[in-house]
Short mmCIF file of C-alpha atoms and ligand atoms in Angstrom, two decimals:
data_model
loop_
_atom_site.label_atom_id
_atom_site.label_comp_id
_atom_site.label_asym_id
_atom_site.label_seq_id
_atom_site.Cartn_x
_atom_site.Cartn_y
_atom_site.Cartn_z
CA MET A 1 -0.10 -0.03 0.00
CA THR A 2 1.32 3.46 -0.89
CA LYS A 3 1.87 5.54 2.24
CA ILE A 4 0.59 9.17 2.28
CA ILE A 5 3.03 11.21 4.35
CA LEU A 6 1.13 14.38 5.46
CA PRO A 7 2.72 17.32 7.58
CA SER A 8 1.43 17.10 11.08
CA ALA A 9 1.46 19.24 14.40
CA SER A 10 3.47 16.50 16.04
CA GLY A 11 6.15 16.95 13.43
CA THR A 12 6.28 14.72 10.29
CA THR A 13 9.99 14.52 9.29
CA ILE A 14 11.42 14.34 5.85
CA GLY A 15 15.04 12.96 5.97
CA ILE A 16 17.52 14.06 3.45
CA ILE A 17 20.90 12.14 2.63
CA GLY A 18 23.28 14.87 1.54
CA GLY A 19 23.66 18.46 2.92
CA GLY A 20 24.27 20.41 -0.30
CA GLN A 21 22.30 23.11 -2.01
CA LEU A 22 19.69 20.68 -3.59
CA GLY A 23 18.95 19.47 -0.03
CA ARG A 24 18.70 22.85 1.21
CA MET A 25 16.12 23.95 -1.53
CA MET A 26 14.36 20.60 -0.88
CA ALA A 27 14.18 21.40 2.78
CA LEU A 28 12.96 25.06 2.18
CA SER A 29 10.04 23.61 0.17
CA ALA A 30 9.41 20.79 2.79
CA ARG A 31 9.38 23.40 5.49
CA GLN A 32 7.05 25.55 3.74
CA MET A 33 4.61 22.73 3.40
CA GLY A 34 4.80 22.13 7.12
CA TYR A 35 7.26 19.22 7.35
CA LYS A 36 10.19 19.01 9.70
CA VAL A 37 13.63 18.15 8.10
CA ALA A 38 16.44 15.79 9.17
CA VAL A 39 19.73 15.74 7.35
CA LEU A 40 22.80 13.26 7.07
CA GLU A 41 26.04 14.99 6.05
CA PRO A 42 29.43 14.49 7.15
CA GLY A 43 30.35 18.28 7.66
CA ILE A 44 28.57 20.33 10.31
CA ASP A 45 26.30 23.32 9.47
CA SER A 46 25.84 22.32 5.79
CA PRO A 47 23.71 24.39 3.36
CA THR A 48 20.95 21.86 4.31
CA ALA A 49 21.61 21.53 7.99
CA GLN A 50 21.03 25.39 8.24
CA ILE A 51 17.46 24.73 7.37
CA ALA A 52 17.01 21.43 9.05
CA ASP A 53 15.58 20.54 12.49
CA ILE A 54 17.74 17.51 12.91
CA GLU A 55 21.54 17.36 11.88
CA ILE A 56 23.30 14.03 11.80
CA ASN A 57 27.05 14.36 11.05
CA ALA A 58 28.52 11.07 9.67
CA ALA A 59 29.57 9.42 6.33
CA TYR A 60 26.70 8.93 3.83
CA ASP A 61 27.26 5.12 4.28
CA ASP A 62 27.61 4.98 7.91
CA LYS A 63 25.01 2.30 8.84
CA VAL A 64 24.33 3.41 12.32
CA ALA A 65 23.83 7.00 11.14
CA LEU A 66 21.60 5.85 8.28
CA GLU A 67 19.60 3.91 10.73
CA GLU A 68 19.26 6.90 12.89
CA LEU A 69 17.96 8.99 10.06
CA LEU A 70 15.63 6.33 8.95
CA THR A 71 14.27 6.04 12.45
CA VAL A 72 13.75 9.85 13.06
CA SER A 73 12.23 10.33 9.64
CA ASP A 74 8.77 9.49 8.23
CA VAL A 75 10.27 9.32 4.90
CA VAL A 76 13.83 9.55 3.49
CA THR A 77 15.20 10.81 0.17
CA TYR A 78 18.62 11.72 -1.25
CA GLU A 79 19.92 14.96 -2.73
CA PHE A 80 22.83 13.46 -4.78
CA GLU A 81 23.86 10.35 -6.66
CA ASN A 82 27.26 9.59 -5.21
CA ILE A 83 26.12 7.61 -2.03
CA PRO A 84 27.31 4.09 -1.99
CA TYR A 85 24.22 2.40 -3.00
CA ALA A 86 25.02 -1.04 -1.21
CA ALA A 87 24.57 0.93 2.16
CA ILE A 88 21.18 2.27 0.98
CA LYS A 89 20.17 -1.25 -0.21
CA GLU A 90 21.01 -2.81 3.18
CA VAL A 91 19.17 -0.38 5.30
CA VAL A 92 16.12 -0.43 3.04
CA GLU A 93 16.13 -4.34 3.02
CA ALA A 94 16.58 -4.27 6.96
CA ASP A 95 13.37 -2.20 7.10
CA PHE A 96 14.71 0.62 9.34
CA GLY A 97 12.35 3.11 7.87
CA TYR A 98 10.83 4.29 4.65
CA LEU A 99 12.98 5.16 1.64
CA PRO A 100 10.44 4.72 -1.34
CA GLN A 101 13.13 5.42 -4.11
CA GLY A 102 15.27 2.56 -2.95
CA HIS A 103 18.84 2.07 -4.17
CA ARG A 104 18.12 1.53 -7.93
CA PRO A 105 18.23 5.10 -9.17
CA LEU A 106 21.83 5.52 -7.46
CA GLU A 107 23.12 2.17 -8.83
CA ILE A 108 22.07 3.28 -12.46
CA THR A 109 23.13 6.89 -12.43
CA GLN A 110 26.38 6.75 -10.43
CA ASN A 111 27.98 4.70 -13.25
CA ARG A 112 28.24 6.10 -16.78
CA LEU A 113 28.32 2.86 -18.26
CA ARG A 114 25.15 1.55 -16.58
CA GLU A 115 23.50 4.86 -17.22
CA LYS A 116 24.14 4.78 -20.92
CA THR A 117 23.47 1.17 -21.30
CA SER A 118 20.06 1.65 -19.56
CA ALA A 119 19.15 4.40 -22.02
CA VAL A 120 20.02 2.17 -25.04
CA GLN A 121 18.18 -0.81 -23.47
CA CYS A 122 15.20 1.52 -23.07
CA GLY A 123 15.37 2.40 -26.74
CA PHE A 124 16.93 5.82 -26.56
CA GLY A 125 19.95 7.38 -28.42
CA THR A 126 23.16 8.25 -26.78
CA ALA A 127 26.67 9.28 -28.13
CA PRO A 128 28.56 6.19 -29.31
CA PHE A 129 30.27 4.71 -26.24
CA ALA A 130 32.50 1.90 -25.06
CA ASP A 131 34.03 0.55 -21.95
CA VAL A 132 37.73 1.15 -22.04
CA SER A 133 38.88 -0.51 -18.87
CA ASP A 134 42.35 -1.60 -20.38
CA GLU A 135 44.69 -0.48 -23.20
CA ALA A 136 43.42 -2.99 -25.80
CA LYS A 137 39.77 -1.92 -25.26
CA LEU A 138 40.85 1.77 -25.50
CA ARG A 139 42.81 1.26 -28.74
CA ALA A 140 39.93 -0.72 -30.37
CA ALA A 141 37.35 2.01 -29.16
CA LEU A 142 39.42 4.71 -30.73
CA VAL A 143 39.17 2.77 -33.97
CA ASP A 144 35.42 2.41 -33.84
CA ILE A 145 34.46 5.74 -32.28
CA ALA A 146 37.53 7.59 -33.69
CA TYR A 147 38.78 11.12 -32.83
CA PRO A 148 37.43 13.52 -31.64
CA SER A 149 36.05 11.72 -28.58
CA ILE A 150 35.86 12.30 -24.80
CA LEU A 151 37.23 10.01 -22.20
CA LYS A 152 35.27 10.16 -18.93
CA THR A 153 35.68 8.43 -15.52
CA VAL A 154 32.85 6.03 -15.14
CA SER A 155 32.01 7.35 -11.78
CA GLY A 156 32.58 10.43 -9.53
CA GLY A 157 32.93 13.00 -12.22
CA TYR A 158 30.79 16.25 -12.25
CA ASP A 159 30.86 19.69 -13.62
CA GLY A 160 33.40 18.66 -16.29
CA LYS A 161 35.79 17.01 -13.93
CA GLY A 162 37.04 13.64 -14.70
CA GLN A 163 36.99 14.25 -18.43
CA TRP A 164 39.44 14.57 -21.15
CA ARG A 165 38.93 15.53 -24.78
CA LEU A 166 40.95 13.31 -27.18
CA LYS A 167 41.52 15.38 -30.39
CA SER A 168 44.20 13.17 -32.05
CA GLU A 169 46.77 10.39 -31.54
CA ALA A 170 48.75 13.02 -29.73
CA ASP A 171 46.44 12.72 -26.81
CA LEU A 172 46.67 9.01 -26.56
CA PRO A 173 49.69 8.86 -23.99
CA GLU A 174 47.69 10.89 -21.52
CA ALA A 175 44.52 8.77 -22.05
CA LEU A 176 46.49 5.58 -21.45
CA GLU A 177 47.70 7.11 -18.30
CA VAL A 178 44.20 8.08 -17.21
CA ILE A 179 42.71 4.53 -17.75
CA GLN A 180 45.54 3.04 -15.55
CA ASN A 181 44.20 5.09 -12.60
CA ALA A 182 40.40 5.09 -13.10
CA LYS A 183 37.75 3.08 -14.72
CA CYS A 184 36.72 4.99 -17.80
CA ILE A 185 34.23 5.20 -20.73
CA LEU A 186 35.04 6.51 -24.15
CA GLU A 187 32.39 8.74 -25.79
CA GLY A 188 32.16 10.04 -29.40
CA PHE A 189 32.15 13.83 -29.49
CA VAL A 190 28.66 14.96 -30.44
CA PRO A 191 28.46 18.24 -32.57
CA PHE A 192 25.24 19.25 -30.85
CA ASP A 193 23.11 22.16 -31.88
CA LYS A 194 21.89 22.77 -28.29
CA GLU A 195 21.91 21.27 -24.73
CA ILE A 196 18.50 20.60 -23.15
CA SER A 197 17.27 18.86 -19.98
CA VAL A 198 13.81 17.62 -18.77
CA ILE A 199 12.97 16.66 -15.32
CA ALA A 200 10.49 14.08 -14.95
CA VAL A 201 8.85 13.29 -11.48
CA ARG A 202 7.12 10.06 -10.51
CA SER A 203 5.17 9.77 -7.42
CA THR A 204 4.95 6.60 -5.12
CA LYS A 205 1.59 6.20 -6.82
CA GLY A 206 2.92 5.98 -10.39
CA GLU A 207 1.71 9.50 -11.34
CA VAL A 208 4.29 11.16 -13.66
CA LYS A 209 4.79 14.89 -14.67
CA THR A 210 7.47 16.45 -16.74
CA PHE A 211 8.77 19.87 -16.37
CA PRO A 212 8.99 22.42 -19.32
CA VAL A 213 12.16 21.80 -21.33
CA PHE A 214 15.22 23.79 -20.17
CA GLU A 215 17.80 25.04 -22.45
CA ASN A 216 21.31 25.03 -21.10
CA ASP A 217 24.57 26.78 -21.88
CA HIS A 218 27.79 25.34 -20.13
CA ALA A 219 31.04 27.14 -19.57
CA ASN A 220 34.13 25.07 -18.96
CA GLY A 221 31.99 22.05 -18.51
CA ILE A 222 29.91 23.73 -15.64
CA LEU A 223 26.21 24.79 -16.19
CA HIS A 224 26.35 28.67 -16.89
CA LEU A 225 22.82 29.55 -17.92
CA THR A 226 19.39 27.95 -18.18
CA SER A 227 16.44 29.41 -20.07
CA ILE A 228 12.74 28.66 -20.43
CA PRO A 229 11.03 28.22 -22.69
CA ALA A 230 13.60 26.43 -24.66
CA ASP A 231 14.08 27.55 -28.25
CA ILE A 232 13.26 24.36 -29.90
CA SER A 233 10.46 23.24 -32.19
CA ASP A 234 7.16 21.91 -30.86
CA GLU A 235 8.00 18.49 -32.37
CA LEU A 236 11.35 18.20 -30.39
CA ASP A 237 9.61 19.72 -27.32
CA ALA A 238 6.99 16.94 -27.37
CA LYS A 239 9.75 14.27 -28.15
CA ALA A 240 11.68 15.45 -25.14
CA HIS A 241 8.72 15.23 -22.71
CA GLU A 242 7.88 11.92 -24.27
CA LEU A 243 11.23 10.51 -23.72
CA ALA A 244 11.51 11.63 -20.19
CA ARG A 245 8.18 10.15 -19.25
CA ASP A 246 8.88 6.95 -21.03
CA PHE A 247 12.26 6.54 -19.52
CA ILE A 248 11.23 7.11 -15.86
CA GLU A 249 8.34 4.64 -16.42
CA GLN A 250 10.50 1.96 -18.06
CA LEU A 251 13.01 2.28 -15.20
CA ASP A 252 10.22 2.11 -12.84
CA LEU A 253 11.67 4.82 -10.60
CA VAL A 254 10.16 6.91 -7.95
CA GLY A 255 11.15 10.62 -7.36
CA THR A 256 12.97 12.95 -9.60
CA LEU A 257 14.89 11.96 -12.84
CA ALA A 258 16.73 14.74 -14.50
CA ILE A 259 17.78 13.88 -18.14
CA GLU A 260 20.40 16.15 -19.97
CA MET A 261 20.16 15.63 -23.65
CA PHE A 262 21.91 16.93 -26.89
CA VAL A 263 19.93 18.13 -29.72
CA VAL A 264 21.24 17.16 -33.08
CA GLY A 265 19.04 18.15 -35.84
CA ASP A 266 15.82 16.46 -34.99
CA GLU A 267 17.38 13.91 -32.81
CA LEU A 268 17.80 13.71 -29.04
CA LEU A 269 20.82 11.99 -27.53
CA ILE A 270 20.92 11.31 -23.81
CA ASN A 271 23.98 12.48 -22.19
CA GLU A 272 23.61 12.15 -18.55
CA MET A 273 20.84 11.52 -15.85
CA ALA A 274 20.51 12.40 -12.23
CA PRO A 275 18.00 10.76 -9.79
CA ARG A 276 17.33 14.16 -7.94
CA PRO A 277 16.54 17.75 -8.52
CA HIS A 278 18.83 19.28 -10.94
CA ASN A 279 20.75 22.41 -11.32
CA SER A 280 18.78 23.31 -14.61
CA GLY A 281 15.60 23.10 -12.74
CA HIS A 282 16.31 25.79 -10.20
CA LEU A 283 14.52 28.37 -12.17
CA THR A 284 11.27 26.54 -11.64
CA ILE A 285 11.30 28.13 -8.11
CA ASP A 286 10.67 31.57 -9.60
CA ALA A 287 9.23 30.80 -13.14
CA CYS A 288 6.83 27.90 -12.69
CA ASN A 289 3.63 27.11 -10.92
CA VAL A 290 5.40 24.42 -8.91
CA SER A 291 9.11 24.07 -8.23
CA GLN A 292 11.11 20.83 -8.74
CA PHE A 293 11.74 20.69 -5.10
CA GLU A 294 7.98 20.77 -4.19
CA GLN A 295 7.18 18.30 -6.84
CA HIS A 296 9.91 15.98 -5.35
CA VAL A 297 8.53 16.24 -1.93
CA ARG A 298 4.94 15.62 -3.29
CA ALA A 299 6.34 12.45 -5.12
CA ILE A 300 7.93 10.74 -2.16
CA CYS A 301 5.17 11.65 0.15
CA GLY A 302 2.48 10.07 -2.17
CA LEU A 303 0.77 13.42 -2.74
CA PRO A 304 -0.83 14.41 -6.12
CA LEU A 305 1.60 15.94 -8.46
CA ILE A 306 1.10 19.39 -10.04
CA GLU A 307 1.12 19.87 -13.85
CA PRO A 308 4.24 22.24 -14.27
CA GLU A 309 3.56 25.19 -16.38
CA ILE A 310 5.64 28.26 -17.03
CA VAL A 311 4.33 31.40 -15.28
CA ARG A 312 7.09 33.71 -16.44
CA PRO A 313 9.96 33.10 -19.07
CA ALA A 314 13.25 33.12 -17.20
CA VAL A 315 16.96 32.85 -17.39
CA MET A 316 18.97 31.46 -14.54
CA VAL A 317 22.51 32.51 -14.08
CA ASN A 318 24.61 30.08 -12.04
CA LEU A 319 26.90 31.78 -9.51
CA LEU A 320 30.20 30.26 -8.72
CA GLY A 321 32.52 31.50 -5.96
CA GLN A 322 34.15 34.00 -8.24
CA HIS A 323 30.88 35.48 -9.03
CA VAL A 324 29.45 36.47 -5.69
CA ASP A 325 31.02 39.90 -5.21
CA TYR A 326 30.12 41.02 -8.66
CA THR A 327 26.66 39.83 -8.31
CA LEU A 328 25.95 41.55 -5.07
CA GLU A 329 27.30 44.78 -6.31
CA GLN A 330 25.06 44.56 -9.36
CA TRP A 331 22.10 43.45 -7.28
CA GLN A 332 21.98 46.71 -5.51
CA ARG A 333 21.28 48.43 -8.86
CA PRO A 334 17.54 49.11 -9.51
CA GLU A 335 18.04 47.43 -12.97
CA PHE A 336 18.76 44.25 -11.34
CA ALA A 337 16.54 44.41 -8.18
CA ASN A 338 14.19 42.07 -9.65
CA GLY A 339 16.76 39.27 -9.98
CA ASN A 340 15.70 36.55 -7.77
CA LEU A 341 18.93 35.85 -5.79
CA HIS A 342 19.49 32.42 -4.17
CA LEU A 343 22.58 32.00 -2.06
CA TYR A 344 23.22 28.49 -0.67
CA GLY A 345 24.80 29.38 2.85
CA LYS A 346 28.20 27.82 1.85
CA ASP A 347 30.92 28.76 4.27
CA LYS A 348 33.32 29.77 1.42
CA ASN A 349 33.17 31.39 -2.00
CA VAL A 350 35.38 28.71 -3.58
CA ARG A 351 36.39 29.28 -7.27
CA ASP A 352 34.46 27.23 -9.76
CA ARG A 353 32.07 25.87 -6.88
CA LYS A 354 28.50 26.52 -7.14
CA VAL A 355 27.38 28.79 -4.35
CA GLY A 356 24.16 30.30 -5.65
CA HIS A 357 22.07 31.36 -8.65
CA ILE A 358 20.11 34.33 -9.83
CA THR A 359 17.04 34.09 -11.81
CA PHE A 360 15.71 36.98 -14.16
CA CYS A 361 11.96 36.66 -15.19
CA ALA A 362 9.94 38.44 -17.76
CA GLU A 363 6.75 39.93 -16.58
CA GLY A 364 3.83 37.57 -17.16
CA CYS A 365 3.46 34.95 -20.06
CA PRO A 366 4.55 35.01 -22.79
CA GLY A 367 6.23 38.20 -21.57
CA ASP A 368 8.74 40.45 -23.26
CA THR A 369 11.60 37.79 -23.84
CA ALA A 370 13.59 40.42 -25.66
CA GLU A 371 13.64 42.74 -22.70
CA LEU A 372 14.65 39.74 -20.45
CA GLN A 373 17.43 38.86 -22.77
CA ARG A 374 18.54 42.56 -22.77
CA THR A 375 18.54 42.32 -18.87
CA VAL A 376 20.62 39.32 -18.63
CA ASN A 377 23.19 40.44 -21.24
CA PHE A 378 23.58 43.70 -19.36
CA PHE A 379 23.94 41.72 -16.04
CA LEU A 380 26.54 39.41 -17.71
CA ALA A 381 28.44 42.26 -19.36
CA ASP A 382 31.30 42.32 -16.81
CA PHE A 383 30.70 38.96 -15.28
CA PRO A 384 34.00 37.34 -13.94
CA GLU A 385 35.52 34.39 -15.71
P1 AMP B 401 28.86 15.71 -18.46
O1 AMP B 401 29.57 15.82 -17.28
O2 AMP B 401 28.81 14.36 -19.13
O3 AMP B 401 27.33 16.20 -18.26
O4 AMP B 401 29.62 16.80 -19.40
C1 AMP B 401 29.67 18.10 -19.27
C2 AMP B 401 29.50 18.90 -20.52
O5 AMP B 401 30.64 18.56 -21.42
C3 AMP B 401 28.19 18.70 -21.17
O6 AMP B 401 27.11 19.36 -20.76
C4 AMP B 401 28.72 19.01 -22.66
O7 AMP B 401 28.79 20.49 -22.88
C5 AMP B 401 30.02 18.46 -22.79
N1 AMP B 401 29.98 17.07 -23.19
C6 AMP B 401 30.06 15.83 -22.56
N2 AMP B 401 29.83 14.84 -23.16
C7 AMP B 401 30.08 15.24 -24.62
C8 AMP B 401 29.90 14.56 -25.89
N3 AMP B 401 29.98 13.14 -25.91
N4 AMP B 401 30.03 15.29 -26.88
C9 AMP B 401 30.14 16.66 -26.89
N5 AMP B 401 30.09 17.29 -25.70
C10 AMP B 401 30.02 16.53 -24.64
#
């Protein structure tokens, strides 16, 4: 039987594994709805812990801490995918509490080979890829896939880390060195027209909703801008929604599945997935009738999902450590006062680490998107590298 987890005066608690910004924004939504929040995170006073009622400081796979989190929570979820899935499997099987997403979303998405293989098995396109766990396999893959290609660590990579572009034979020695130290996948380089993402959310009752398609721009492998509505044809838009719905249903997952895709002509190729709210979905807070965080909470609590709609066209600018001073200076100017600023409460503004975002919205829908673009261009005019 599907559980329905409602907020209560006695304190219904949502437990979150991971204390980063995604947990923080999830916790803010949960609190607004009247839930209490518990968090498991090794470091003290994390972005999520600042919002939580209960803070447990331990490694994500510390069994005693996981049991404690499950015991104090009415429902538990996770906010990032690099949690050892075997530990989650064990505590779920031991019935210490309620974690409706289970370990499978982690198992699939924390390994690029499993992730891409599952996309192909479900009938979707990806860049050509190959397991290159030894020299013979790498050399064979470089014949099949050829240059240019991208070597990526199978696990643990994020924001462009753990990736090497292979342009020609000259890059082979470095590639051979990399595969000696880490398990890798080789991917063909996709000359994409655009990058988009779609977030699908599936509740414990099996209801599925997909968010409007986001259009993404990366800089140095890190998400820089996300815009809605995406500038793509109606046919591609429908295809992207259908793909996301079909994928989450075929995988039989509960919770959020964010799918990053390359647009190549009228084709969509899946690049990456995440079993959690996603950086490209942050603008849903200010631009949609429901945020990805509220929808996620609804999904794990067995509540009805909301049909997501764009209320205002928007552009989100990601803020890395080096962007904070500039942004705070600009934000004091009347022209940018309507930028919705979100800072994550990180203890340091570290270069190239995500510490916040700012979302600019047009007034109403369809809104004046040319004016919105002018504001964003103006804001970005002297944006630090
Ligand atoms: P990832 O960590 O796989 O999301 O990669 C980060 C960024 O690198 C992507 O958003 C793309 O801009 C670029 N990228 C990754 N894989 C490929 C590929 N196979 N072909 C072209 N660009 C890629």
